[in-house]
Short mmCIF file of C-alpha atoms and ligand atoms in Angstrom, two decimals:
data_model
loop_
_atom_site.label_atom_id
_atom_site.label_comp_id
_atom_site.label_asym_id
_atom_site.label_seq_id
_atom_site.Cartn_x
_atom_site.Cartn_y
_atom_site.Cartn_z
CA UNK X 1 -34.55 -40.90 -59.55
CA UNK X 2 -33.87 -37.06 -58.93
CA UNK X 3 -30.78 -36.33 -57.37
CA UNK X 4 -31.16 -33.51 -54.55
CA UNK X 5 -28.36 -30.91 -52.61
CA UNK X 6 -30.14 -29.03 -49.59
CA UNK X 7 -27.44 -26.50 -48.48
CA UNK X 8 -28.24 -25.13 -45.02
CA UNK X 9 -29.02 -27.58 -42.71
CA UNK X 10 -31.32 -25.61 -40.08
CA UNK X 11 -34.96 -26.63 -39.72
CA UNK X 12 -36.10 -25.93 -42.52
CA UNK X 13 -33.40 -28.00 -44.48
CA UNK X 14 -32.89 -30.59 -42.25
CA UNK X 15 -36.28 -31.56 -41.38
CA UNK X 16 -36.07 -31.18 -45.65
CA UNK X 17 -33.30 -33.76 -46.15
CA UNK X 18 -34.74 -36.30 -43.50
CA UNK X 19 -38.07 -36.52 -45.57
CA UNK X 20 -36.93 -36.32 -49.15
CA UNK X 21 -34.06 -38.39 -48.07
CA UNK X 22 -36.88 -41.61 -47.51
CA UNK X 23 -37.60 -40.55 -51.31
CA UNK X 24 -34.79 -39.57 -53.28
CA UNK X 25 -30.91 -38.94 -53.25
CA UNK X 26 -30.22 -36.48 -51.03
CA UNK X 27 -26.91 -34.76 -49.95
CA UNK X 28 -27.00 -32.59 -47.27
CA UNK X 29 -24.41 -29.08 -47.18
CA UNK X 30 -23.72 -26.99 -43.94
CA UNK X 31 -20.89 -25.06 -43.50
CA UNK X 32 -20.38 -25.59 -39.50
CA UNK X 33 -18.53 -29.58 -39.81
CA UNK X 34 -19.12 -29.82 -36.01
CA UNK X 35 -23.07 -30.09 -36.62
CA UNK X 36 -21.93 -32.37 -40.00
CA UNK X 37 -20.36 -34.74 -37.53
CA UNK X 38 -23.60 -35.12 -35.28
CA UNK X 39 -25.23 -35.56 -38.17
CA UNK X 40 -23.57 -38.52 -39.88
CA UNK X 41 -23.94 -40.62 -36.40
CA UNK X 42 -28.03 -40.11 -37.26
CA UNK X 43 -28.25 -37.35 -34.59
CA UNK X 44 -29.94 -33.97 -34.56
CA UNK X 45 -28.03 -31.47 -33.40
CA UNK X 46 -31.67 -29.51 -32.03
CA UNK X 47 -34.47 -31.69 -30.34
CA UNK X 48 -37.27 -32.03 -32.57
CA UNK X 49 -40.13 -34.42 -32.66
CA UNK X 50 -39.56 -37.40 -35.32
CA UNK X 51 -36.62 -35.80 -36.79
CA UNK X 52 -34.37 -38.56 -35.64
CA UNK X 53 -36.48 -41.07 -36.99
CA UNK X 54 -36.68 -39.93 -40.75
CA UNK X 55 -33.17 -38.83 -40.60
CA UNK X 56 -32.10 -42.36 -39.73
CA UNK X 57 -34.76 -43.80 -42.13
CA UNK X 58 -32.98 -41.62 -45.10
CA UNK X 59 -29.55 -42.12 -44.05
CA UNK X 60 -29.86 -46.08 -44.57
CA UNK X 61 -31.33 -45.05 -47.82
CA UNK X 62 -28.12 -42.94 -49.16
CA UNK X 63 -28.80 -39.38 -47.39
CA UNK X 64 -25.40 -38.51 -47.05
CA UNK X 65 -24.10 -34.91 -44.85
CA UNK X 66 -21.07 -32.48 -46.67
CA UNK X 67 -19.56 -29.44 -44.71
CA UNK X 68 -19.05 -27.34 -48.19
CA UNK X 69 -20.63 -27.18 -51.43
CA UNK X 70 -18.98 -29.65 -53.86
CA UNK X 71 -19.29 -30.89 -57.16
CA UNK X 72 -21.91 -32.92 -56.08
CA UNK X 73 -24.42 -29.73 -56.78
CA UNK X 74 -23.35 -30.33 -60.26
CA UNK X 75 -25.49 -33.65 -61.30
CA UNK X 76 -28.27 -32.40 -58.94
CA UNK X 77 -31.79 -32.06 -60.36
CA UNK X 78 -32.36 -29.48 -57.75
CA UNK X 79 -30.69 -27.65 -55.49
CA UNK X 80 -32.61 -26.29 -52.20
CA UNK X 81 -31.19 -23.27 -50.61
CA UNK X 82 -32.21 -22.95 -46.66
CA UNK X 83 -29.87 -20.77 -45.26
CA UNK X 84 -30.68 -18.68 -42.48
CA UNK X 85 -31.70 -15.26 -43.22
CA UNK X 86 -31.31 -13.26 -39.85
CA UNK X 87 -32.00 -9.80 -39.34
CA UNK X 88 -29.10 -6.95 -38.71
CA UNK X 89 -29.68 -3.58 -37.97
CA UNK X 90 -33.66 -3.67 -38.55
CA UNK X 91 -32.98 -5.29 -41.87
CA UNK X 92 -32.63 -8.73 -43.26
CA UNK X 93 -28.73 -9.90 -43.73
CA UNK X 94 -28.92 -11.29 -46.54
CA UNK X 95 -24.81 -12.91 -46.56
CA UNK X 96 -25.19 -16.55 -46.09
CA UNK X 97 -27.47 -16.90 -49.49
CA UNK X 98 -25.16 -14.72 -51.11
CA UNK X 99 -22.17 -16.53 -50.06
CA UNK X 100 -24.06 -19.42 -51.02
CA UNK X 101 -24.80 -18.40 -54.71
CA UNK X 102 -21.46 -17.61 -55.43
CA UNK X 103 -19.96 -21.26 -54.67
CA UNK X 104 -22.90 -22.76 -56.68
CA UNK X 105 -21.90 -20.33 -59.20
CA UNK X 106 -18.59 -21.11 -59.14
CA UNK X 107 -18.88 -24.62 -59.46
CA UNK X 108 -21.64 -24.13 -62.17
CA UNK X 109 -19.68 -21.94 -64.74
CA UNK X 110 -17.35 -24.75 -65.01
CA UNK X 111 -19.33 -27.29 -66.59
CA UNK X 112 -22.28 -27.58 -68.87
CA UNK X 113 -24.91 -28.26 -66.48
CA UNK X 114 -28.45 -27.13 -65.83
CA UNK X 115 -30.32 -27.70 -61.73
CA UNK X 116 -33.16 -25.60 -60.99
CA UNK X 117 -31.57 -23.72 -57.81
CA UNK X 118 -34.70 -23.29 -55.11
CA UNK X 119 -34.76 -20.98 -52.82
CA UNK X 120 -36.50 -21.86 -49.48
CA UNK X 121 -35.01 -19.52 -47.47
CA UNK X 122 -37.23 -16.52 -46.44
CA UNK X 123 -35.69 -13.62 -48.48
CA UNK X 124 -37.19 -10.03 -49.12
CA UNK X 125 -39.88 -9.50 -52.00
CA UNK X 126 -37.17 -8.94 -54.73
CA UNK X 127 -34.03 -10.82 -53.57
CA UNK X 128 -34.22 -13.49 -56.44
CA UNK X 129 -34.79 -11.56 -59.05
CA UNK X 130 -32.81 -8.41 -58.21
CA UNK X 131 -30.09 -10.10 -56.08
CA UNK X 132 -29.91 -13.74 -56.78
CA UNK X 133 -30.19 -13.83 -60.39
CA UNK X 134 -27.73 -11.10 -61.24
CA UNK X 135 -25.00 -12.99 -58.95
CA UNK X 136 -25.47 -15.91 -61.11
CA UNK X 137 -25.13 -13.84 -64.34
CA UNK X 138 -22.08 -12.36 -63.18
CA UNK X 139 -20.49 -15.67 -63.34
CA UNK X 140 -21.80 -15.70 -67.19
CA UNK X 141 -24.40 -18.34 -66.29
CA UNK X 142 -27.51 -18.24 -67.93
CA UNK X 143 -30.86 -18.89 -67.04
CA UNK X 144 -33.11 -22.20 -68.49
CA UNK X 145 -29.27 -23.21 -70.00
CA UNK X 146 -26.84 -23.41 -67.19
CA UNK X 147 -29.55 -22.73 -64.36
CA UNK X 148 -32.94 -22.57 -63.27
CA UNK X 149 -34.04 -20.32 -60.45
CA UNK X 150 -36.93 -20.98 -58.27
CA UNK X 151 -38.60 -19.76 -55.46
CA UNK X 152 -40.48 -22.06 -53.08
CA UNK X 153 -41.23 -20.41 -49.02
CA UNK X 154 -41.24 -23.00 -46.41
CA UNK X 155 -44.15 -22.93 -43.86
CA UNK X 156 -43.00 -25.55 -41.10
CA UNK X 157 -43.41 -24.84 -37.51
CA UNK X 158 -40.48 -25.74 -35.03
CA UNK X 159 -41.96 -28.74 -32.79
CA UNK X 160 -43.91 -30.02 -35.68
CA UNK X 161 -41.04 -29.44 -38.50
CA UNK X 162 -41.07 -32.82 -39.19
CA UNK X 163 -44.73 -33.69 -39.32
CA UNK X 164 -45.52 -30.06 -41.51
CA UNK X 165 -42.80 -31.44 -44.12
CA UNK X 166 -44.54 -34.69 -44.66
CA UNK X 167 -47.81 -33.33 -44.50
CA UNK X 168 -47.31 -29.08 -45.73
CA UNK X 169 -50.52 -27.30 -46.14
CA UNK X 170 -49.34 -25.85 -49.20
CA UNK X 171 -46.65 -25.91 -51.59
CA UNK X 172 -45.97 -22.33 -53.51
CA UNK X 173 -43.27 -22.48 -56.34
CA UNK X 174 -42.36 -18.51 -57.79
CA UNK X 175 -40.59 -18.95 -61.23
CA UNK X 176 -40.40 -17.12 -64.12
CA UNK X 177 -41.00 -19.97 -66.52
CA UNK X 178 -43.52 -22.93 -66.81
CA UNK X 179 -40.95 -25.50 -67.54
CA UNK X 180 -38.73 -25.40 -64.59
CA UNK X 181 -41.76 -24.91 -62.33
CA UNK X 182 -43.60 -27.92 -63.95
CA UNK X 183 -40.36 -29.93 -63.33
CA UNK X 184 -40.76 -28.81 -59.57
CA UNK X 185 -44.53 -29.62 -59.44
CA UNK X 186 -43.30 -32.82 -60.80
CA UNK X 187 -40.75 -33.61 -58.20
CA UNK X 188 -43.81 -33.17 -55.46
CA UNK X 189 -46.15 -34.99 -57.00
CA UNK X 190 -43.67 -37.84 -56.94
CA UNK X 191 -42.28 -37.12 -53.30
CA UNK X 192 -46.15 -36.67 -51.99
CA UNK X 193 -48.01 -39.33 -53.39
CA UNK X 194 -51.52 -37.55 -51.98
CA UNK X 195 -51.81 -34.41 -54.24
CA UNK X 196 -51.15 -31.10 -52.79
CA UNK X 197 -52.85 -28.16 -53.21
CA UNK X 198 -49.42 -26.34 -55.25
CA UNK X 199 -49.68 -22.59 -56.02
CA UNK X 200 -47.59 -21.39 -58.85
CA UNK X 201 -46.89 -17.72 -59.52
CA UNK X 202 -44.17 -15.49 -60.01
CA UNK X 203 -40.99 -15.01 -57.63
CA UNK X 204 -41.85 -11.95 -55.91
CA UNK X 205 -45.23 -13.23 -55.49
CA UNK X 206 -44.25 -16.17 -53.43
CA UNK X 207 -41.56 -14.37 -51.22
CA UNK X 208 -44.59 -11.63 -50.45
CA UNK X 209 -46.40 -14.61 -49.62
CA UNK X 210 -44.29 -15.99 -47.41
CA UNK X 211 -44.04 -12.72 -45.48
CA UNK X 212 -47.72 -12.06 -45.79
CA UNK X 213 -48.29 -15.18 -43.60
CA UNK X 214 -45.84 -15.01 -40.70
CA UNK X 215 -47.13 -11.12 -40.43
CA UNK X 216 -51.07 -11.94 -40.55
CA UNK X 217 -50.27 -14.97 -38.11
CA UNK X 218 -48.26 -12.34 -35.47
CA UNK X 219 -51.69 -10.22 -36.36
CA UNK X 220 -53.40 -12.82 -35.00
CA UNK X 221 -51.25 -13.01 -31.84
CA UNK X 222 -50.84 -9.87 -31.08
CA UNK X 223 -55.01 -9.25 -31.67
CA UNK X 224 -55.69 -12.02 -29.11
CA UNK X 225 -53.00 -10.54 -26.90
CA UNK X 226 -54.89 -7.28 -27.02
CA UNK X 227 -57.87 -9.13 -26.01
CA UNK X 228 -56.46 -10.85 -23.05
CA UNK X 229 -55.37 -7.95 -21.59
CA UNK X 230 -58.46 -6.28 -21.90
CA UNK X 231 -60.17 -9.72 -20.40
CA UNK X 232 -57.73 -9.28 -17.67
CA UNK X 233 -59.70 -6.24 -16.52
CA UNK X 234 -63.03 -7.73 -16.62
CA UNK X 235 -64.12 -9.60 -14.11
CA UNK X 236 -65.51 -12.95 -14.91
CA UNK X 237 -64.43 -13.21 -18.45
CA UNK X 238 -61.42 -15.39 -20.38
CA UNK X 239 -59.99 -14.58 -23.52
CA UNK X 240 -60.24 -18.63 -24.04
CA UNK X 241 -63.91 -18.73 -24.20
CA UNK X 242 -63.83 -15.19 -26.70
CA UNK X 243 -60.79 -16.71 -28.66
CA UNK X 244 -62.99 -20.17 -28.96
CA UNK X 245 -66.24 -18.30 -30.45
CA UNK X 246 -65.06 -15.87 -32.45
CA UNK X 247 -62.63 -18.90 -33.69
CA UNK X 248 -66.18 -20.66 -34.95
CA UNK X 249 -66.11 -17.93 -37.41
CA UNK X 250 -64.83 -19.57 -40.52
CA UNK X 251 -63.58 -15.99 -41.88
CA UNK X 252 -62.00 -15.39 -38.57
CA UNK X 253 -60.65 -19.57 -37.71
CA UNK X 254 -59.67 -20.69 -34.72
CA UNK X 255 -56.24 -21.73 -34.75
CA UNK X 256 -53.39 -18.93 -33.65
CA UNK X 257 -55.47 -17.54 -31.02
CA UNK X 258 -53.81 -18.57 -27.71
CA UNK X 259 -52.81 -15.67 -26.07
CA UNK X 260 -49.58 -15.36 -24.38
CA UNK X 261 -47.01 -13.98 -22.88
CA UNK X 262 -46.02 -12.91 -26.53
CA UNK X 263 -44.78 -14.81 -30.03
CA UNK X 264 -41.21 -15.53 -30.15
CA UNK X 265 -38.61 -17.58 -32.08
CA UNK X 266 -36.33 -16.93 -34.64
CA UNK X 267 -39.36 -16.02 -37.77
CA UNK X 268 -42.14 -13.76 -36.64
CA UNK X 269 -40.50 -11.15 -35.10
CA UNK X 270 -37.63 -11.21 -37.53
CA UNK X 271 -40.43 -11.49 -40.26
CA UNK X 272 -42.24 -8.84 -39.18
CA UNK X 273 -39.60 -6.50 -38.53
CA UNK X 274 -37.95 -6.99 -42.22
CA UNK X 275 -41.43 -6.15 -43.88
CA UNK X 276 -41.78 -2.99 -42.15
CA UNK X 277 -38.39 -1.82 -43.36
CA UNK X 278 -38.59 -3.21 -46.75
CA UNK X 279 -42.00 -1.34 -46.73
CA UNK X 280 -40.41 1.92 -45.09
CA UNK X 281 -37.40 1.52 -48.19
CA UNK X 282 -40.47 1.25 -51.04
CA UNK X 283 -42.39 4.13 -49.61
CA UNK X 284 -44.66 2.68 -47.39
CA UNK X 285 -45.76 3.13 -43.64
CA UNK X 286 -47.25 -0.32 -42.35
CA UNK X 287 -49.23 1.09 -39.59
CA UNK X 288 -50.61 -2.34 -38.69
CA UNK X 289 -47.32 -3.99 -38.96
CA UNK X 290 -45.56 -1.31 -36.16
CA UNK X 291 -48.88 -1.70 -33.97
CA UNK X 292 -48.05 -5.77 -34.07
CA UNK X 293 -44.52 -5.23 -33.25
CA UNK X 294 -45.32 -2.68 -30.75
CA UNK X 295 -47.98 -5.07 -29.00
CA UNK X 296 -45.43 -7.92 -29.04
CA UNK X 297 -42.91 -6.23 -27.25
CA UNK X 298 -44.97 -5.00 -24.61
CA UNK X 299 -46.50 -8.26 -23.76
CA UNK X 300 -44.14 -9.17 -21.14
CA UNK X 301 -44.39 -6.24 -19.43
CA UNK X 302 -48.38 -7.63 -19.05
CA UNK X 303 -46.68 -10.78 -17.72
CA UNK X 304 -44.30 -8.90 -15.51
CA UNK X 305 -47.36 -6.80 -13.86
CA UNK X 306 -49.13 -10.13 -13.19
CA UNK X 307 -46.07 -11.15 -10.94
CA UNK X 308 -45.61 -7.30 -9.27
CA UNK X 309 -49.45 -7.32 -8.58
CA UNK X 310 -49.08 -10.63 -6.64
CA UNK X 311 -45.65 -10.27 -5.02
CA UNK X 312 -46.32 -6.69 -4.20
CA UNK X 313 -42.39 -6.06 -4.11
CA UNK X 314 -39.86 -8.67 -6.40
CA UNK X 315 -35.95 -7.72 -4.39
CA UNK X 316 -35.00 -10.81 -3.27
CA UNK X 317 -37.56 -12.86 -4.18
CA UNK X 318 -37.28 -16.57 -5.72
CA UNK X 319 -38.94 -17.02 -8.80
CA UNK X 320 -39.62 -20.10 -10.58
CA UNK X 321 -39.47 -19.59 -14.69
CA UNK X 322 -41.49 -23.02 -16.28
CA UNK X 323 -40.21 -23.03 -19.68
CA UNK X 324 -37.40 -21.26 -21.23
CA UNK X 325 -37.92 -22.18 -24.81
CA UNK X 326 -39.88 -19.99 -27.16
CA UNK X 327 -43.22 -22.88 -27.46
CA UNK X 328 -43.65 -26.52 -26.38
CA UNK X 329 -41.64 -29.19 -27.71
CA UNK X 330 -38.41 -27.48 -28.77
CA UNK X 331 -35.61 -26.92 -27.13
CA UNK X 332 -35.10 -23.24 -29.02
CA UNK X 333 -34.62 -19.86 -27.14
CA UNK X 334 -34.35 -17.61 -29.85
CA UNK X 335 -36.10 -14.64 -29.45
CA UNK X 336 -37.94 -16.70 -26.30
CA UNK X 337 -40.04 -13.88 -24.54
CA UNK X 338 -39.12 -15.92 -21.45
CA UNK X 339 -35.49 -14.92 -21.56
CA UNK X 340 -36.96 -11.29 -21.53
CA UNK X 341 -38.75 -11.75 -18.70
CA UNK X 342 -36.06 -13.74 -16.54
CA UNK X 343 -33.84 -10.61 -18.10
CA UNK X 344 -36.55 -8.15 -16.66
CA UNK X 345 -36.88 -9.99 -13.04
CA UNK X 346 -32.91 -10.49 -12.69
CA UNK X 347 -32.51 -6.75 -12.87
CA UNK X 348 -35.48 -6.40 -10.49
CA UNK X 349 -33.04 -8.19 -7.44
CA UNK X 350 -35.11 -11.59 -8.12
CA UNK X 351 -33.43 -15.15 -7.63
CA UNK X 352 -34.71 -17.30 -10.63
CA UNK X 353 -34.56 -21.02 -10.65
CA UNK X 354 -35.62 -22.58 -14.79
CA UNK X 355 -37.62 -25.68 -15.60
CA UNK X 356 -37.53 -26.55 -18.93
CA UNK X 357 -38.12 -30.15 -20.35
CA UNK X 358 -35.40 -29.74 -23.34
CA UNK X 359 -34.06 -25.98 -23.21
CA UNK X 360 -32.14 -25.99 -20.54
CA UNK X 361 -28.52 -25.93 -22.28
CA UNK X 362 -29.18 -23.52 -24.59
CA UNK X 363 -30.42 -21.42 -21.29
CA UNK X 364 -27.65 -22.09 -19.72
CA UNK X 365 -25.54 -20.68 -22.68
CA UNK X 366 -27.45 -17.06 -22.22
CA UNK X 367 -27.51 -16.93 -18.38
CA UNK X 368 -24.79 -19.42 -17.22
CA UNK X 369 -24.33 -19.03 -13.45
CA UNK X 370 -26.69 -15.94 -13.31
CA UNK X 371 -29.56 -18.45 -12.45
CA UNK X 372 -30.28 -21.78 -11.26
CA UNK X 373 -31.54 -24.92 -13.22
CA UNK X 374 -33.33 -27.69 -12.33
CA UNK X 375 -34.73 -30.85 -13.92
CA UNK X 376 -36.95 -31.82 -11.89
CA UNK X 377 -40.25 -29.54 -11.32
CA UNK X 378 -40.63 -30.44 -7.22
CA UNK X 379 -37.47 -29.03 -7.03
CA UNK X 380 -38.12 -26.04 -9.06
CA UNK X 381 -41.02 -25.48 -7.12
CA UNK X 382 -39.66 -26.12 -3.81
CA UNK X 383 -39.94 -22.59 -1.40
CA UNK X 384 -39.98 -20.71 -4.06
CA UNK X 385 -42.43 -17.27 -4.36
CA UNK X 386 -44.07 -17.43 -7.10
CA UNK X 387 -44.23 -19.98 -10.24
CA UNK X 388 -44.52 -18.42 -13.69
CA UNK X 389 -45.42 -20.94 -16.71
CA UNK X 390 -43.99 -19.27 -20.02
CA UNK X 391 -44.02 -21.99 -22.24
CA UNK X 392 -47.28 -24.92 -22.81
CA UNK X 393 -45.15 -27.75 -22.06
CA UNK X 394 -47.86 -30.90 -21.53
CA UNK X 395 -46.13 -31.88 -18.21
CA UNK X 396 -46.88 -28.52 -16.19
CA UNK X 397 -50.42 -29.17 -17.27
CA UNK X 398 -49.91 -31.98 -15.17
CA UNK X 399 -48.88 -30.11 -12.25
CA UNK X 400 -51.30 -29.90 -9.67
CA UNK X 401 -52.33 -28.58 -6.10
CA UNK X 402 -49.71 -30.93 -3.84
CA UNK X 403 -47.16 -29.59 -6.28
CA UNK X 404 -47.52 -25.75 -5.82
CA UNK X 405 -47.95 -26.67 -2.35
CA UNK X 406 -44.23 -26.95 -1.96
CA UNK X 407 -43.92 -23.39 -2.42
CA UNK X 408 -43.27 -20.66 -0.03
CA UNK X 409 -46.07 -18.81 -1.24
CA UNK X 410 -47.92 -20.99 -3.77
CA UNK X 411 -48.44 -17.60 -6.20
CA UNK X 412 -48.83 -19.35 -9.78
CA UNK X 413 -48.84 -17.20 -12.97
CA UNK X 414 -50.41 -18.91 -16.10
CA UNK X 415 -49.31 -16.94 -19.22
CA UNK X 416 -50.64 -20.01 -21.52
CA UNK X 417 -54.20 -20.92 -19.27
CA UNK X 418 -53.25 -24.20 -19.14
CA UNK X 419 -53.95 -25.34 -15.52
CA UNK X 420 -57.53 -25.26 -13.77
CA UNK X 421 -56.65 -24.66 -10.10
CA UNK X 422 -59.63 -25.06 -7.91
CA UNK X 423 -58.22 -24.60 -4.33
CA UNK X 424 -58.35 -21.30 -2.48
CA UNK X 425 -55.01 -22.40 -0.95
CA UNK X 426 -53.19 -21.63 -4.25
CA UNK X 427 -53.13 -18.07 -5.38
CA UNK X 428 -53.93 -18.60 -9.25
CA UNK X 429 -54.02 -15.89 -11.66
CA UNK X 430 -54.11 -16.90 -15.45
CA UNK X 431 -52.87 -14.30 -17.94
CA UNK X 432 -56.31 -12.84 -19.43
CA UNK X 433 -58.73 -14.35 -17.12
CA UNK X 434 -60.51 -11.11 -15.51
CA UNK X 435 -60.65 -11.34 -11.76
C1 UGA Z 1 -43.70 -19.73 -37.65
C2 UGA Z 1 -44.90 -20.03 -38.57
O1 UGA Z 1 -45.98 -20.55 -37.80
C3 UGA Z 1 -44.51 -21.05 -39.65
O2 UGA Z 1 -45.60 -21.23 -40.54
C4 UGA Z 1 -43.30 -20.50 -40.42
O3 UGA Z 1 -42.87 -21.42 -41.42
C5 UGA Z 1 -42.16 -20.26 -39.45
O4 UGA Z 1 -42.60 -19.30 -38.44
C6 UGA Z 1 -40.99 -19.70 -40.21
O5 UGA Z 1 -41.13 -18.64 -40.85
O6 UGA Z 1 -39.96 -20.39 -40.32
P1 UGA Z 1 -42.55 -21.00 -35.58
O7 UGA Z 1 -41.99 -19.66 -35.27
O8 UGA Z 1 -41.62 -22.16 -35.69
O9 UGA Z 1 -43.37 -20.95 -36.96
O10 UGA Z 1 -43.64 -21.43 -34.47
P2 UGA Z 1 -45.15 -20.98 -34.18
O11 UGA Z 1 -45.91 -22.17 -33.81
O12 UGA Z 1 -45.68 -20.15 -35.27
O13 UGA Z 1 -44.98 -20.08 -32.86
C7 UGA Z 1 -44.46 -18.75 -32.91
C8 UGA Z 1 -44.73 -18.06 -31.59
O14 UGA Z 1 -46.11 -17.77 -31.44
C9 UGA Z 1 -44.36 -18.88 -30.36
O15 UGA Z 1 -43.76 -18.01 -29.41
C10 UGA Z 1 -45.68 -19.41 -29.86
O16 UGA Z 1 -45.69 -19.70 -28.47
C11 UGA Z 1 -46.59 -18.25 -30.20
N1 UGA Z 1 -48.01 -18.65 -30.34
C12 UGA Z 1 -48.40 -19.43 -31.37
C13 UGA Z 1 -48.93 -18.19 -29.42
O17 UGA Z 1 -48.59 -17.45 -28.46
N2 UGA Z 1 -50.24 -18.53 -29.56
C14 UGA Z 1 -50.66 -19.32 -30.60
O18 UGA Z 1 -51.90 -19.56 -30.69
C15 UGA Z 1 -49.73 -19.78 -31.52
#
């Protein structure tokens, strides 16, 4: 039985820990001991789907939580790094996986022991060989004798963490030598009894990889973005039906192609934003990559002349935000392009009342008594100008005429399509539906 140390217990490790946990030994590591102490009463300390479930599944199986890294690293087979990588200054800060590093080093040079260290966190092409290596050789450590070093990007979406870990559309291991990789493909093929497709290659390979996905996915976006605000011109067209055909195209495929009111959360527009610089610092320009960015940030201002166009003036008037987190079925504002807009209206004069299903503490956190909250939708709704869904929660697609009708002025702006209002009595507009 391998023994496993995740250190970093965000999604990407926890949803990690929960699942190899039902496998394996598994100790989990985060620094912060108030989320260790959620954790070892079987709670998540962030709403996601199933999490709970595996994590209580593991933990009566021997998962066990640590606030530092211990000696326990020391008899592990392998040793998953998920710490967050955010972004500073335009560029990715790179601390926590350095601070990280050194305590495994630490404990390492001590003792004659050799766990392939794995890096899951999303680093910079270059970071393992040029920064995490040489960290681990200044401690005298030695690779294939007191260490292996691996690289192996995560791909899991926040809201389905849980069911992309059991069920990950790829698995890419970077190393620079068959034997530690094999071990890894190994470990896999024992944790995932189906085979997976697994892709091995070099480290810098699979860290350009991981970038080259989150930035060709916030193409995608940003494209279909484009595309909805050129629909939104056009009378009698909807990006929906262009997104669903052009979708048929297998070289084209149809998934990532709901526009919106603009990607968010804590990846793509970190992601994208760290490969234009580390492009800029090799000597490259990424055009494409600025345009994305660029077309990103503007989105909301789409959003925000949907609302103008309807309310003619905003001083003064109540606005109704449904959904504060950054997509359905998390309870994450990071980066949430519907914090920008209720930014955008508050400075406008507007009064803002939020809906949303599981967000609403972490809102509260940003905007405390600056809005209202409510958990109920009627109430939300209740004389209120104009309703604006942000984020595809499956209850507003529930919502229906006797609802809105509780408004002042039953104005409804769909940034996600996801109603089909027939009555002339509401005033619908749906963000790149031409009218
Ligand atoms: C993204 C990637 O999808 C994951 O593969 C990757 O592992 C992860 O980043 C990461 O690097 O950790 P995530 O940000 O959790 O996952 O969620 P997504 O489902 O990708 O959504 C990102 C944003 O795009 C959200 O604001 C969402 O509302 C928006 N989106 C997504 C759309 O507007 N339309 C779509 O069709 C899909």
């Amino acid at each position: 039985m391998n023994k496993v140390t995740i250190i970093g217990l965000g999604y990407v490790g926890l949803s990690l820990a929960a699942f190899l946990g039902t496998k394996t030994n598994v100790v989990g590591v985060d620094s912060n001991s108030e989320r260790i102490s959620i954790l070892e009463r079987g709670k998540s300390y962030f709403y996601e789907p199933k999490l709970e479930y595996y994590l209580k599944k593991s933990m009566n199986r021997g998962l066990k939580f640590e606030h530092e890294v211990s000696s326990n690293i020391l008899s592990s087979d392998f040793v998953f790094v998920t710490v967050g990588t955010p972004i500073n200054n335009d560029k990715i800060d790179l601390r926590n996986i350095k601070n990280v590093i050194q305590e495994i080093s630490e404990l390492l040079s001590n003792v004659k022991q050799c766990p392939s260290i794995v890096i899951k966190s999303t680093v910079i092409p270059g970071t393992t060989d040029q920064i995490i290596k040489p960290i681990l050789s200044e401690y005298g450590l030695k690779e294939y004798i007191d260490f292996n070093l691996l690289t192996n990007p995560e791909f899991l979406k926040e809201g389905s963490a849980m069911h992309d870990t059991v069920f990950p559309h790829v698995i890419v291991i970077g190393g620079s030598n068959e034997k530690p990789i094999k071990k890894l493909v190994n470990f896999y093929n024992y944790v995932y009894p189906k085979k997976q497709k697994i892709i091995q290659t070099n480290n810098i390979t699979a860290e350009v990889i991981k970038y080259a996905n989150n930035s060709f996915l916030a193409t995608k976006l940003s494209f279909i973005n484009s595309i909805a605000n050129l629909c939104q011109r056009l009378p009698g067209t909807n990006v929906d039906k262009i997104a669903e055909v052009i979708g048929m195209d297998p070289r084209i495929g149809n998934q990532f192609l709901r526009a919106g009111p603009g990607y968010g959360g804590s990846c793509f527009p970190k992601d994208v934003q760290a490969l234009i610089s580390f492009a800029n610092s090799v000597g490259y320009k990424p055009d494409l990559l600025d345009a994305v960015k660029r077309t990103n940030l503007d989105q909301i201002t789409s959003v925000l002349n949907l609302i103008k166009n309807n309310l003619k003036t905003l001083e003064g008037k109540k606005i109704t935000i449904l959904g504060s987190a950054f997509k359905e079925n998390t309870d994450d504002i990071r980066e949430s392009t519907s914090i920008v807009l209720i930014n955008t209206l508050l400075r406008h004069g507007c009064r803002i009342i939020v809906h949303d299903p599981k967000a609403l503490k972490n809102t509260y956190s940003i905007f405390k008594n600056r809005v209202s909250y409510t958990e109920r939708l009627t109430e939300g709704l209740r004389n209120s100008n104009c309703a604006v869904i942000m984020t595809p929660w499956d209850e507003y697609k529930k919502l229906g005429e006797k609802d809105f009708l509780l408004m002042k002025s039953p104005i409804v702006i769909d940034t996600r399509r996801i109603l089909k209002i027939k009555s002339k009595k509401i005033k619908y507009t749906g963000l790149g539906i031409g009218e």
